[in-house]
PDB file of C-alpha atoms in Angstrom:
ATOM      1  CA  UNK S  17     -43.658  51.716 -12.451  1.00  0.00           C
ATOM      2  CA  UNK S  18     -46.054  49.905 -10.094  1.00  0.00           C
ATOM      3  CA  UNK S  19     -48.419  49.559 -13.525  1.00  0.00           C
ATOM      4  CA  UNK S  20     -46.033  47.943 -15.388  1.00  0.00           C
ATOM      5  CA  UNK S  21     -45.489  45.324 -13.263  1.00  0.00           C
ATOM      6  CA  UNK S  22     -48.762  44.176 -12.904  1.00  0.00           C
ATOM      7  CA  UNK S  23     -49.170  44.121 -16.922  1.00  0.00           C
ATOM      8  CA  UNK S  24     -46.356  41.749 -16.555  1.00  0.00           C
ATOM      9  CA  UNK S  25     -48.032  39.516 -14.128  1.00  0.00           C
ATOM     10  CA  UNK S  26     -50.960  39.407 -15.930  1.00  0.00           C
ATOM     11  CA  UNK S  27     -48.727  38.552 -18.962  1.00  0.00           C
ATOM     12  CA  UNK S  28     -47.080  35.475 -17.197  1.00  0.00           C
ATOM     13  CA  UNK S  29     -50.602  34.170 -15.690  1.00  0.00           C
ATOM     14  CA  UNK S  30     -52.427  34.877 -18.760  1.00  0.00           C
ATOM     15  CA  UNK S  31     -49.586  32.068 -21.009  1.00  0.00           C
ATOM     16  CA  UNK S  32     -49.786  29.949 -18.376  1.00  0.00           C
ATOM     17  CA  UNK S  33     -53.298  29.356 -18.388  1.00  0.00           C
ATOM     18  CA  UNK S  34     -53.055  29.459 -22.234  1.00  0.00           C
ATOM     19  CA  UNK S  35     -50.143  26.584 -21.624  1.00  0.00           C
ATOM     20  CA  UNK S  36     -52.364  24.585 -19.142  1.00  0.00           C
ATOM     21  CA  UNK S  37     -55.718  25.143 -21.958  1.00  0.00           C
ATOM     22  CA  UNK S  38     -53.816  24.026 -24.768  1.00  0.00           C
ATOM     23  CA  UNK S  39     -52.378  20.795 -22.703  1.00  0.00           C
ATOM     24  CA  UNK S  40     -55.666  19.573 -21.695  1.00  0.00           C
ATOM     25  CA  UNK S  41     -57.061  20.051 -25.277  1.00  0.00           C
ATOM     26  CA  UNK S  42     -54.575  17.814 -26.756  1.00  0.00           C
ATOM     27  CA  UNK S  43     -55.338  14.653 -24.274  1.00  0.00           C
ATOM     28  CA  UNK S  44     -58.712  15.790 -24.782  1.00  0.00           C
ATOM     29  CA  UNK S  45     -58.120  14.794 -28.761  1.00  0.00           C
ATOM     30  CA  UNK S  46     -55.801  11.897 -27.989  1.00  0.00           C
ATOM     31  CA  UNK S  47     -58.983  10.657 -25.587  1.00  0.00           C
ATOM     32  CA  UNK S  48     -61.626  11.041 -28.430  1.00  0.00           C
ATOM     33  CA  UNK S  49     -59.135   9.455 -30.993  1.00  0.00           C
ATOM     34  CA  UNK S  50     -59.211   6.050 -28.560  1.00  0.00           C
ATOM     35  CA  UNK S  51     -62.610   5.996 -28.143  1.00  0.00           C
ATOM     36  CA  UNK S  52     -63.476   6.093 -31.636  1.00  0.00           C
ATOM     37  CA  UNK S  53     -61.235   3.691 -32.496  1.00  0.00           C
ATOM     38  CA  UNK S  54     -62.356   1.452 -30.107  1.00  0.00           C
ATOM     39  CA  UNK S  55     -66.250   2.017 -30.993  1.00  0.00           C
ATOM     40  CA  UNK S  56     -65.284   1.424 -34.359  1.00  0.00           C
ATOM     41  CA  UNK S  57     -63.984  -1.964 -33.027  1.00  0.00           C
ATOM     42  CA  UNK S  58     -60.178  -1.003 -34.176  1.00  0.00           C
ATOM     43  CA  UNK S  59     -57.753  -1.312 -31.737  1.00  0.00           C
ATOM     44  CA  UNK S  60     -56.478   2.023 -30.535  1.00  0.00           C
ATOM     45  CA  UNK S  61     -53.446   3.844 -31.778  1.00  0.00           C
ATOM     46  CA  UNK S  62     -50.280   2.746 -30.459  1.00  0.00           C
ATOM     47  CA  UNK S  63     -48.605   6.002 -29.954  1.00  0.00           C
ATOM     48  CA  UNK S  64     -44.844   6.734 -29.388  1.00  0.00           C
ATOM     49  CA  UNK S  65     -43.721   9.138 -26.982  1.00  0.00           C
ATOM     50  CA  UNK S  66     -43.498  11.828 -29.417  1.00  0.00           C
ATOM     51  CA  UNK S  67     -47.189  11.551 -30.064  1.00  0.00           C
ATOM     52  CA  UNK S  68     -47.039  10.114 -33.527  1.00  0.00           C
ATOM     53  CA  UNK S  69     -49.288   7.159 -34.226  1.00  0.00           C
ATOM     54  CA  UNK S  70     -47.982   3.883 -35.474  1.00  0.00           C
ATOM     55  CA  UNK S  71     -49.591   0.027 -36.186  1.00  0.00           C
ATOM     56  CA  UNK S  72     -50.575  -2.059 -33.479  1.00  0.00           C
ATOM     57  CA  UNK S  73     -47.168  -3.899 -32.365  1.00  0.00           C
ATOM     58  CA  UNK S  74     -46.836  -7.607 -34.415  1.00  0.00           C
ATOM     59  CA  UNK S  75     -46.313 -10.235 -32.569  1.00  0.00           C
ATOM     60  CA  UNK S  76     -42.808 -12.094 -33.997  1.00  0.00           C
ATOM     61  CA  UNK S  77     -43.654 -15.402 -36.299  1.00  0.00           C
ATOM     62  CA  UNK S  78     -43.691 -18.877 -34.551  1.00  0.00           C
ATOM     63  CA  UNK S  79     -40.929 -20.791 -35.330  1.00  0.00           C
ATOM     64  CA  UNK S  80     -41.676 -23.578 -37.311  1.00  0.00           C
ATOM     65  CA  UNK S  81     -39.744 -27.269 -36.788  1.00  0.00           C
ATOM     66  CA  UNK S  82     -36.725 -27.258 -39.425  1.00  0.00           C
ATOM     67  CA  UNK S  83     -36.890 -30.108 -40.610  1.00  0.00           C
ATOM     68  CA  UNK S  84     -38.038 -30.446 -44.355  1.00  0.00           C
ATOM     69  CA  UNK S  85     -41.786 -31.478 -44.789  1.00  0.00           C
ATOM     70  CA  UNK S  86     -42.810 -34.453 -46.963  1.00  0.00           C
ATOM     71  CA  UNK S  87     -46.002 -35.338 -45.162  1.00  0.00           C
ATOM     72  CA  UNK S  88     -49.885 -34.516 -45.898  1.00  0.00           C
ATOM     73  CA  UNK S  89     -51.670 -32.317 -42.999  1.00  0.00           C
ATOM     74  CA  UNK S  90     -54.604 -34.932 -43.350  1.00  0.00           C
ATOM     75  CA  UNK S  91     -52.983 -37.956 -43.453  1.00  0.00           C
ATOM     76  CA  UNK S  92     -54.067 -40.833 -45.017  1.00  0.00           C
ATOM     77  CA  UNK S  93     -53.804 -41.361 -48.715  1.00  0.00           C
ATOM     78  CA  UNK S  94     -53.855 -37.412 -49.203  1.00  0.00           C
ATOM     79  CA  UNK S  95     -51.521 -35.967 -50.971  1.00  0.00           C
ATOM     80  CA  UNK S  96     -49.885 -32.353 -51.710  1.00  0.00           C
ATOM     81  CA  UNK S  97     -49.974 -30.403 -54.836  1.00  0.00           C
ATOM     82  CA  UNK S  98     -46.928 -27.733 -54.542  1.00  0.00           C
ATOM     83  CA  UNK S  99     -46.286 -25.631 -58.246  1.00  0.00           C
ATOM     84  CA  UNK S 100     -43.037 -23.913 -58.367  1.00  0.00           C
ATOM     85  CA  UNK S 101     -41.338 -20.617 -60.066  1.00  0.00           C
ATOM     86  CA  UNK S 102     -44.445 -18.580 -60.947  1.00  0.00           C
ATOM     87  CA  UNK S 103     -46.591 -16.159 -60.739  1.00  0.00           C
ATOM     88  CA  UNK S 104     -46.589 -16.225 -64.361  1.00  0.00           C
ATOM     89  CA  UNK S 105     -49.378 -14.330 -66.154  1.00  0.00           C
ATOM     90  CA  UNK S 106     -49.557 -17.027 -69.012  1.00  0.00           C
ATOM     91  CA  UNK S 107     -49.689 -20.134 -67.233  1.00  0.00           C
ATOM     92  CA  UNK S 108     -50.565 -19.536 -63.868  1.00  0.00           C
ATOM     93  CA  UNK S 109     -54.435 -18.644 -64.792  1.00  0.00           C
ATOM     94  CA  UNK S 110     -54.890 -22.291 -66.410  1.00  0.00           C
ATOM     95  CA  UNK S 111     -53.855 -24.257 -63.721  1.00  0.00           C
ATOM     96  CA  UNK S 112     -55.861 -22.285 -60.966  1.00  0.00           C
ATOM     97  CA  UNK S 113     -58.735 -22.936 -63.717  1.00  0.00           C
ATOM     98  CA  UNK S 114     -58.162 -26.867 -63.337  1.00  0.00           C
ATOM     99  CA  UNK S 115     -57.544 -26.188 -59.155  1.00  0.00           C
ATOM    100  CA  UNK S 116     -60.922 -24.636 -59.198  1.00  0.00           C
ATOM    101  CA  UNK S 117     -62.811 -27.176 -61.310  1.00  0.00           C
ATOM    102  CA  UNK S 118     -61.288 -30.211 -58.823  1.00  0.00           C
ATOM    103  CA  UNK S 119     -62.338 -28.404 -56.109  1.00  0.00           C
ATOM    104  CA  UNK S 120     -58.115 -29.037 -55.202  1.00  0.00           C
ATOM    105  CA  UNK S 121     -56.002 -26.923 -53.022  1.00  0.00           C
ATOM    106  CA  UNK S 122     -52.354 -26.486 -53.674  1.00  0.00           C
ATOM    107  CA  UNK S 123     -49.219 -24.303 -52.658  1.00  0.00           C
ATOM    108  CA  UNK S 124     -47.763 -22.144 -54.740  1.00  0.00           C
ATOM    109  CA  UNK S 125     -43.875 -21.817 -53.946  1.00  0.00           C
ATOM    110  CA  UNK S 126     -43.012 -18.334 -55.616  1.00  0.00           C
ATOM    111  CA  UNK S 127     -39.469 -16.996 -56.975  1.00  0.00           C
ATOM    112  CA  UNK S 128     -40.082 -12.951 -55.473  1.00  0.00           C
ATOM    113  CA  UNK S 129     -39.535 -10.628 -58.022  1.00  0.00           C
ATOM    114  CA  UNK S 130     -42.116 -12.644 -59.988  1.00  0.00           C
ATOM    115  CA  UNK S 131     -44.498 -12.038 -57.149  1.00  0.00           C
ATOM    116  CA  UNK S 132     -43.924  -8.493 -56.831  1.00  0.00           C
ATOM    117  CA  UNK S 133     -44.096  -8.527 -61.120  1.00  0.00           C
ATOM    118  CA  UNK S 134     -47.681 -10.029 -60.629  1.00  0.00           C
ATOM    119  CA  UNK S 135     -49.753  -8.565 -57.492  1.00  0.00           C
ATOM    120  CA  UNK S 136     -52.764  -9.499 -59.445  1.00  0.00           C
ATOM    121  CA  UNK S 137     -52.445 -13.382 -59.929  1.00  0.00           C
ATOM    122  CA  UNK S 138     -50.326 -13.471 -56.286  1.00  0.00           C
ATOM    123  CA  UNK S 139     -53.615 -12.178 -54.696  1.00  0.00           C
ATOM    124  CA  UNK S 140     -55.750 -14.262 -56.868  1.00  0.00           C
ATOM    125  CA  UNK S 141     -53.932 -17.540 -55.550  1.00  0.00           C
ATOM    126  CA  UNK S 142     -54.506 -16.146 -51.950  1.00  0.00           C
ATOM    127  CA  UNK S 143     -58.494 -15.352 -52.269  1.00  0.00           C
ATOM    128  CA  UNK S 144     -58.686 -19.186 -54.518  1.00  0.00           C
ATOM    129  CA  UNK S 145     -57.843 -20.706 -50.999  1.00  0.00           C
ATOM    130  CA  UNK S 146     -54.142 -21.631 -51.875  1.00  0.00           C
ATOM    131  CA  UNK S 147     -51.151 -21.631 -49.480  1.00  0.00           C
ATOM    132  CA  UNK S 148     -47.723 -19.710 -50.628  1.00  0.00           C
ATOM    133  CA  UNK S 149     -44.388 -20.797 -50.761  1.00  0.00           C
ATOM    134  CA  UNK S 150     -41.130 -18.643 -50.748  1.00  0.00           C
ATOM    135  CA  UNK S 151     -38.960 -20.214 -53.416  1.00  0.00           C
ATOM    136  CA  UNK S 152     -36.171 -17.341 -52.971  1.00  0.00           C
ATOM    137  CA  UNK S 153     -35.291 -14.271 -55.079  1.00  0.00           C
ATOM    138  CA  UNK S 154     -33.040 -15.724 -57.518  1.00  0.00           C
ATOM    139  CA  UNK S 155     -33.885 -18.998 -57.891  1.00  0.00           C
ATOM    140  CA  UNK S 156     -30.467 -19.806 -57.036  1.00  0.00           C
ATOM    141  CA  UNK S 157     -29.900 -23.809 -57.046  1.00  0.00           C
ATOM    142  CA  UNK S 158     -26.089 -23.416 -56.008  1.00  0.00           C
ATOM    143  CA  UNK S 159     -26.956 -21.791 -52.714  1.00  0.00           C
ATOM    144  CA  UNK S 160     -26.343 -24.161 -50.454  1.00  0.00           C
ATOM    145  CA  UNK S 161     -22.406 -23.435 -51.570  1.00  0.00           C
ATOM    146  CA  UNK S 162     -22.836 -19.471 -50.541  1.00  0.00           C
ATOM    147  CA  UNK S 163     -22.508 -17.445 -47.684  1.00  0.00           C
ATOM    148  CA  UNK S 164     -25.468 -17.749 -44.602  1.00  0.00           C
ATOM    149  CA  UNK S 165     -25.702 -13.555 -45.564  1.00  0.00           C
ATOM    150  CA  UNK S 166     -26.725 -14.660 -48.858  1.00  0.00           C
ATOM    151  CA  UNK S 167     -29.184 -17.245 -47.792  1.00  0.00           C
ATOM    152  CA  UNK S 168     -30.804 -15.518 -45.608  1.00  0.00           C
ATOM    153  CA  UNK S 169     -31.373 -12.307 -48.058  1.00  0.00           C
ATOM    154  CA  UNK S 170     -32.152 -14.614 -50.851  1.00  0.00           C
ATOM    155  CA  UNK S 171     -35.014 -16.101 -48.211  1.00  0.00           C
ATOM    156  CA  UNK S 172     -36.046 -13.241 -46.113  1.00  0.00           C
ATOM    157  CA  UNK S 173     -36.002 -10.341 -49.456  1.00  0.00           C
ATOM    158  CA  UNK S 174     -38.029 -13.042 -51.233  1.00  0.00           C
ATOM    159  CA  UNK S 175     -40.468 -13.323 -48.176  1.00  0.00           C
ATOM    160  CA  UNK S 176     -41.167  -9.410 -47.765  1.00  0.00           C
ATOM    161  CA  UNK S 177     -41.939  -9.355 -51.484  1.00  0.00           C
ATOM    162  CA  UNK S 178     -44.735 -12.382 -51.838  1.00  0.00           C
ATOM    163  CA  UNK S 179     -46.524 -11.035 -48.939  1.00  0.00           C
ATOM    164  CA  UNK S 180     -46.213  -7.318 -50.182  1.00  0.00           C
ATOM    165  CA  UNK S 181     -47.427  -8.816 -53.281  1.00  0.00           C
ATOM    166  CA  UNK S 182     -50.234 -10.431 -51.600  1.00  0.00           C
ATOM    167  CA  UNK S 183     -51.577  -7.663 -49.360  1.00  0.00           C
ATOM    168  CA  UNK S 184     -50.388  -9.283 -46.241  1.00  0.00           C
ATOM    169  CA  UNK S 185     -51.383 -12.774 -46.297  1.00  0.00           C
ATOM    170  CA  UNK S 186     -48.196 -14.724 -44.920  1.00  0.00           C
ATOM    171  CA  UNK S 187     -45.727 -17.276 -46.487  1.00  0.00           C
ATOM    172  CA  UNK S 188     -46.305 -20.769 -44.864  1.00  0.00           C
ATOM    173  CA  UNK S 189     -43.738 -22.460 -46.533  1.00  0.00           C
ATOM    174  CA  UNK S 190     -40.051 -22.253 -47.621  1.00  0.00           C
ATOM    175  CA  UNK S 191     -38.715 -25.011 -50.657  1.00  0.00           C
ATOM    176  CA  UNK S 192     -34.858 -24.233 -51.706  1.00  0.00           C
ATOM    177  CA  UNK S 193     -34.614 -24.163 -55.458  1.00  0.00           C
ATOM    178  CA  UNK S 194     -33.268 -27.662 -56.659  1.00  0.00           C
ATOM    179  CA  UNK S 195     -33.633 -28.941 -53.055  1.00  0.00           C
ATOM    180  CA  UNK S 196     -30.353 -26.641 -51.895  1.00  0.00           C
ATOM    181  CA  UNK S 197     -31.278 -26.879 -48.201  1.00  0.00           C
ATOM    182  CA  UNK S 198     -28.865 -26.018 -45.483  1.00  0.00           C
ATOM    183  CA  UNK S 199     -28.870 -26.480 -41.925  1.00  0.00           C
ATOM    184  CA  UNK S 200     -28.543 -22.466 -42.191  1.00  0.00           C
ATOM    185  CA  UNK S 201     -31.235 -21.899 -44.713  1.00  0.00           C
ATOM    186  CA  UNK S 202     -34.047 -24.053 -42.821  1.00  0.00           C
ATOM    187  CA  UNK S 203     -33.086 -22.369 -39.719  1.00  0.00           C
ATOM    188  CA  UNK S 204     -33.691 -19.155 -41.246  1.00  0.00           C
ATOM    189  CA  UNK S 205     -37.024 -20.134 -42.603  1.00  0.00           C
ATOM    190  CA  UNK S 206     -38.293 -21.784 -39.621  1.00  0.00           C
ATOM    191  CA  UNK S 207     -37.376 -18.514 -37.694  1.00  0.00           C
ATOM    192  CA  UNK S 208     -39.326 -16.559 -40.289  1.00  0.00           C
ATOM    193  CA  UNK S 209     -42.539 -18.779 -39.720  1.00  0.00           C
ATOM    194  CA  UNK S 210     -41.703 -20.979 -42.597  1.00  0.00           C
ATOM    195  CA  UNK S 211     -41.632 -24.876 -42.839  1.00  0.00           C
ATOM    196  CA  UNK S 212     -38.918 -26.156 -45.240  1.00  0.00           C
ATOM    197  CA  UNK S 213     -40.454 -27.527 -48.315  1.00  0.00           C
ATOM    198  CA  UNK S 214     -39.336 -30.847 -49.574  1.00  0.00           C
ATOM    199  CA  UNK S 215     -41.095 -33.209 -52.247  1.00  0.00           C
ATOM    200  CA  UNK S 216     -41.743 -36.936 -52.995  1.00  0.00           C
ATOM    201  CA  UNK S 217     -42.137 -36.702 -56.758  1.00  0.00           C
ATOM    202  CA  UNK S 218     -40.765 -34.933 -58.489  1.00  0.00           C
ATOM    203  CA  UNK S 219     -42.501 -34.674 -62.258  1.00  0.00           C
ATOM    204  CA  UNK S 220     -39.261 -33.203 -64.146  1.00  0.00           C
ATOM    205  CA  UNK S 221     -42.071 -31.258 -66.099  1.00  0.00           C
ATOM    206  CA  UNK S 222     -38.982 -28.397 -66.585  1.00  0.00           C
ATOM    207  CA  UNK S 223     -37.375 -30.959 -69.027  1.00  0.00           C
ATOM    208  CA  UNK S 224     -40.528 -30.686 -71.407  1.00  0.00           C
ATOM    209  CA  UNK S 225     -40.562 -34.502 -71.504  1.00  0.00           C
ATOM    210  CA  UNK S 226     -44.092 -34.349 -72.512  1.00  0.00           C
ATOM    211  CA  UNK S 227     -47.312 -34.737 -71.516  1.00  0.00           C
ATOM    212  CA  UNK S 228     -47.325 -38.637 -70.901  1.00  0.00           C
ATOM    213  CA  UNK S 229     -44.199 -39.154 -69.359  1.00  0.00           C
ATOM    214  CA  UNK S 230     -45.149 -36.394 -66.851  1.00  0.00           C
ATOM    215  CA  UNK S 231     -48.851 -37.821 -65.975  1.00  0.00           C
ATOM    216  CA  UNK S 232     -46.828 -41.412 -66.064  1.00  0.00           C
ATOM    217  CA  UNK S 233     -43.703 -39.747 -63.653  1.00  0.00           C
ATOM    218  CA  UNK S 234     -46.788 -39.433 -60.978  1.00  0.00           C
ATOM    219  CA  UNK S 235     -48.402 -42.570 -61.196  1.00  0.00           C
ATOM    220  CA  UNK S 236     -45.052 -44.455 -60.970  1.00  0.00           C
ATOM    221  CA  UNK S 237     -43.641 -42.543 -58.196  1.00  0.00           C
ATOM    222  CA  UNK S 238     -47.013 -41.790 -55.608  1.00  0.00           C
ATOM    223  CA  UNK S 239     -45.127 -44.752 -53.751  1.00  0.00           C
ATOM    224  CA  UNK S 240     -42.704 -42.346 -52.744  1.00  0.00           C
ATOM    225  CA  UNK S 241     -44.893 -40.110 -50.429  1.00  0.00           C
ATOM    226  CA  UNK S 242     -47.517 -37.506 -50.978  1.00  0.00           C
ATOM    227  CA  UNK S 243     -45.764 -34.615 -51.928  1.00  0.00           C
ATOM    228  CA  UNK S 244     -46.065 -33.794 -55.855  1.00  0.00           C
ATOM    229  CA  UNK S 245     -44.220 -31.140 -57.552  1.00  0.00           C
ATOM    230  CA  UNK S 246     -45.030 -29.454 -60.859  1.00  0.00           C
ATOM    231  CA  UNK S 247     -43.959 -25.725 -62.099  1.00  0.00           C
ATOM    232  CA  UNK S 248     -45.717 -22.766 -63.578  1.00  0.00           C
ATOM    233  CA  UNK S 249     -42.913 -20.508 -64.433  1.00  0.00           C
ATOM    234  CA  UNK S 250     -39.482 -20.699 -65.895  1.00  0.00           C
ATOM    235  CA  UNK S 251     -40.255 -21.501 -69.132  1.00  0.00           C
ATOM    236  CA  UNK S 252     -43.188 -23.291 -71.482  1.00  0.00           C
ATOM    237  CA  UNK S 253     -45.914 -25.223 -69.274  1.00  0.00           C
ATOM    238  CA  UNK S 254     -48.193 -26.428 -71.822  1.00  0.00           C
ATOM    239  CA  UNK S 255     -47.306 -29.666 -70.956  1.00  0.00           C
ATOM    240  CA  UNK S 256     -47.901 -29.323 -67.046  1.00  0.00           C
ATOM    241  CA  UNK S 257     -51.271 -27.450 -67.722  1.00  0.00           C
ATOM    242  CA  UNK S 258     -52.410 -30.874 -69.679  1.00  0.00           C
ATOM    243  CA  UNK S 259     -51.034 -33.496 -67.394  1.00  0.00           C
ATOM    244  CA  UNK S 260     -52.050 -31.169 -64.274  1.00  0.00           C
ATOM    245  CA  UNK S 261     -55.762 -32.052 -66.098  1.00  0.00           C
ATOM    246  CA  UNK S 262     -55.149 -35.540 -66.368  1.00  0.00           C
ATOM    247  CA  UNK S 263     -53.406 -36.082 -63.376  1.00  0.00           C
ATOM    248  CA  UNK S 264     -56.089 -34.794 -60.784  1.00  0.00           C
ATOM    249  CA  UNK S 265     -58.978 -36.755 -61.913  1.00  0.00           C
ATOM    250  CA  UNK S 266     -56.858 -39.723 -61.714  1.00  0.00           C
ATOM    251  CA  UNK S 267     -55.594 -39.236 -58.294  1.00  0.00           C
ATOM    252  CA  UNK S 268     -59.437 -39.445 -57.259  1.00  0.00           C
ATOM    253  CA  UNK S 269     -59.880 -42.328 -59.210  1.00  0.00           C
ATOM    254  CA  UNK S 270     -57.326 -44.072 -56.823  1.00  0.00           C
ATOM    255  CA  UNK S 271     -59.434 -43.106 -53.972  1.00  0.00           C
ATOM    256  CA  UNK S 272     -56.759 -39.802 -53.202  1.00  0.00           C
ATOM    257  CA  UNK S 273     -57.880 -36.731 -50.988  1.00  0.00           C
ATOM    258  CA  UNK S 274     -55.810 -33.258 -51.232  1.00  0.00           C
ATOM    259  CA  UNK S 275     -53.996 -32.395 -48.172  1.00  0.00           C
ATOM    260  CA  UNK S 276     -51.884 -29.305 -47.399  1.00  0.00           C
ATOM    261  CA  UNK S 277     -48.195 -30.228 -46.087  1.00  0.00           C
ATOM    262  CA  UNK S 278     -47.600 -30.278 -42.477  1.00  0.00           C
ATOM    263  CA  UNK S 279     -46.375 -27.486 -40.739  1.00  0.00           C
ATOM    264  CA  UNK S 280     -45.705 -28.314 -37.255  1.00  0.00           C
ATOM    265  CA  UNK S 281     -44.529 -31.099 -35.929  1.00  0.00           C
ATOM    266  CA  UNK S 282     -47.224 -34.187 -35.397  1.00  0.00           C
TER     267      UNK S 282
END
């Protein structure tokens, strides 16, 4: 009798030194896990209480003022090239071609599901030094007459899929198609890290009026202010592709610098 017992003590010390082993083991792991994250100049896994490991906790977006942006970062006589309703695979290349060869920056307002159609040429814009826009999901020009649900998922769903798209590089910007701004939908934006979008001329390239009334649209309306809006999706752009080619070298001519709209307040 007096046998058994001590087997059973030796039971109950032996698993709780087995308990106590296996404890130190683990924050032995979670120790070396730390430390080679941190000499591999990571930051260290932020882990829940369960243990599991997660992403290093993002810091929410700073607002951004809400009212709509016209103006030119630098100033001056700079003005902004913004492009509208693309990725698309056909016309999008050519004008990044003509960018590229100006040595001009522009932004790139996107309609989502055409982002998340073309990864490739939404990354491409990203590494070529351009800024993105989100220009909604639907392209929905009567949605300043719908509900502030349907705003902000047309906005925010349109946001998560350019910079999915894009591998993480953020959305600066936030234009309404056909200028259908709200009080609601700038708020929105602006709370999402977004500047509303506006522009100063507006080329009316979508009509196909052709080639010389859109490089003549420009020249006549630069008075307005320095924001200059073109498209590359939604339809043919042969005509934007040629004036974009005529247009650039002209804006040097008259002495223009490219800008990037403002995004805080002066």
């Amino acid at each position: 009798m007096e046998r058994n017992k001590y087997t059973a003590h030796l039971a109950v010390v032996a698993s709780a030194v087995g308990l106590g082993l296996a404890v130190w083991a683990a924050a032995a792991v979670t120790q070396t896990e730390a430390e080679a994250d941190a000499g591999n100049g990571r930051p260290a896994a932020v882990r829940s209480p369960d243990g599991g490991a997660g992403g290093p906790a993002q810091a929410p977006p700073k607002k951004m003022p809400e009212s709509i942006a016209h103006a030119a970062e630098a100033g001056g006589g700079a003005v902004n090239i913004t492009i509208d309703d693309g990725p698309d695979p056909r016309w999008t290349p050519p004008m990044l071609e003509i960018l590229e060869e100006h040595g001009v920056k522009a932004v790139f307002c996107m309609v989502g599901p055409e982002a998340k159609r073309h990864p490739d040429l939404v990354r491409r814009v990203v590494a070529e030094g351009h800024r993105l826009c989100d220009h909604t999901v639907s392209h929905d020009t009567a949605m300043d007459g719908k509900s502030v649900a349907y705003q902000k998922r047309q906005i925010l769903d349109a946001k998560r899929m350019i910079e999915d798209a894009a591998g993480g590089a953020k959305v600066e910007y936030y234009r309404a198609p056909g200028g259908a701004f709200t009080p609601d939908s700038r708020r929105i934006a602006a709370e999402a890290g977004m500047r509303p979008l506006g522009w100063n001329v507006d080329t009316k390239d979508f009509e196909l009026p052709g080639t010389a009334s859109i490089v003549n649209t420009v020249k006549t309306e630069l008075s307005n202010g320095p924001t200059i809006l073109f498209h590359d999706g939604g339809g043919d752009r042969a005509q934007t592709v040629a004036a974009l080619r005529q247009v650039l070298p002209w804006l040097k001519g008259q002495g223009r610098t490219f800008s990037f709209p403002v995004r805080t307040a002066p």
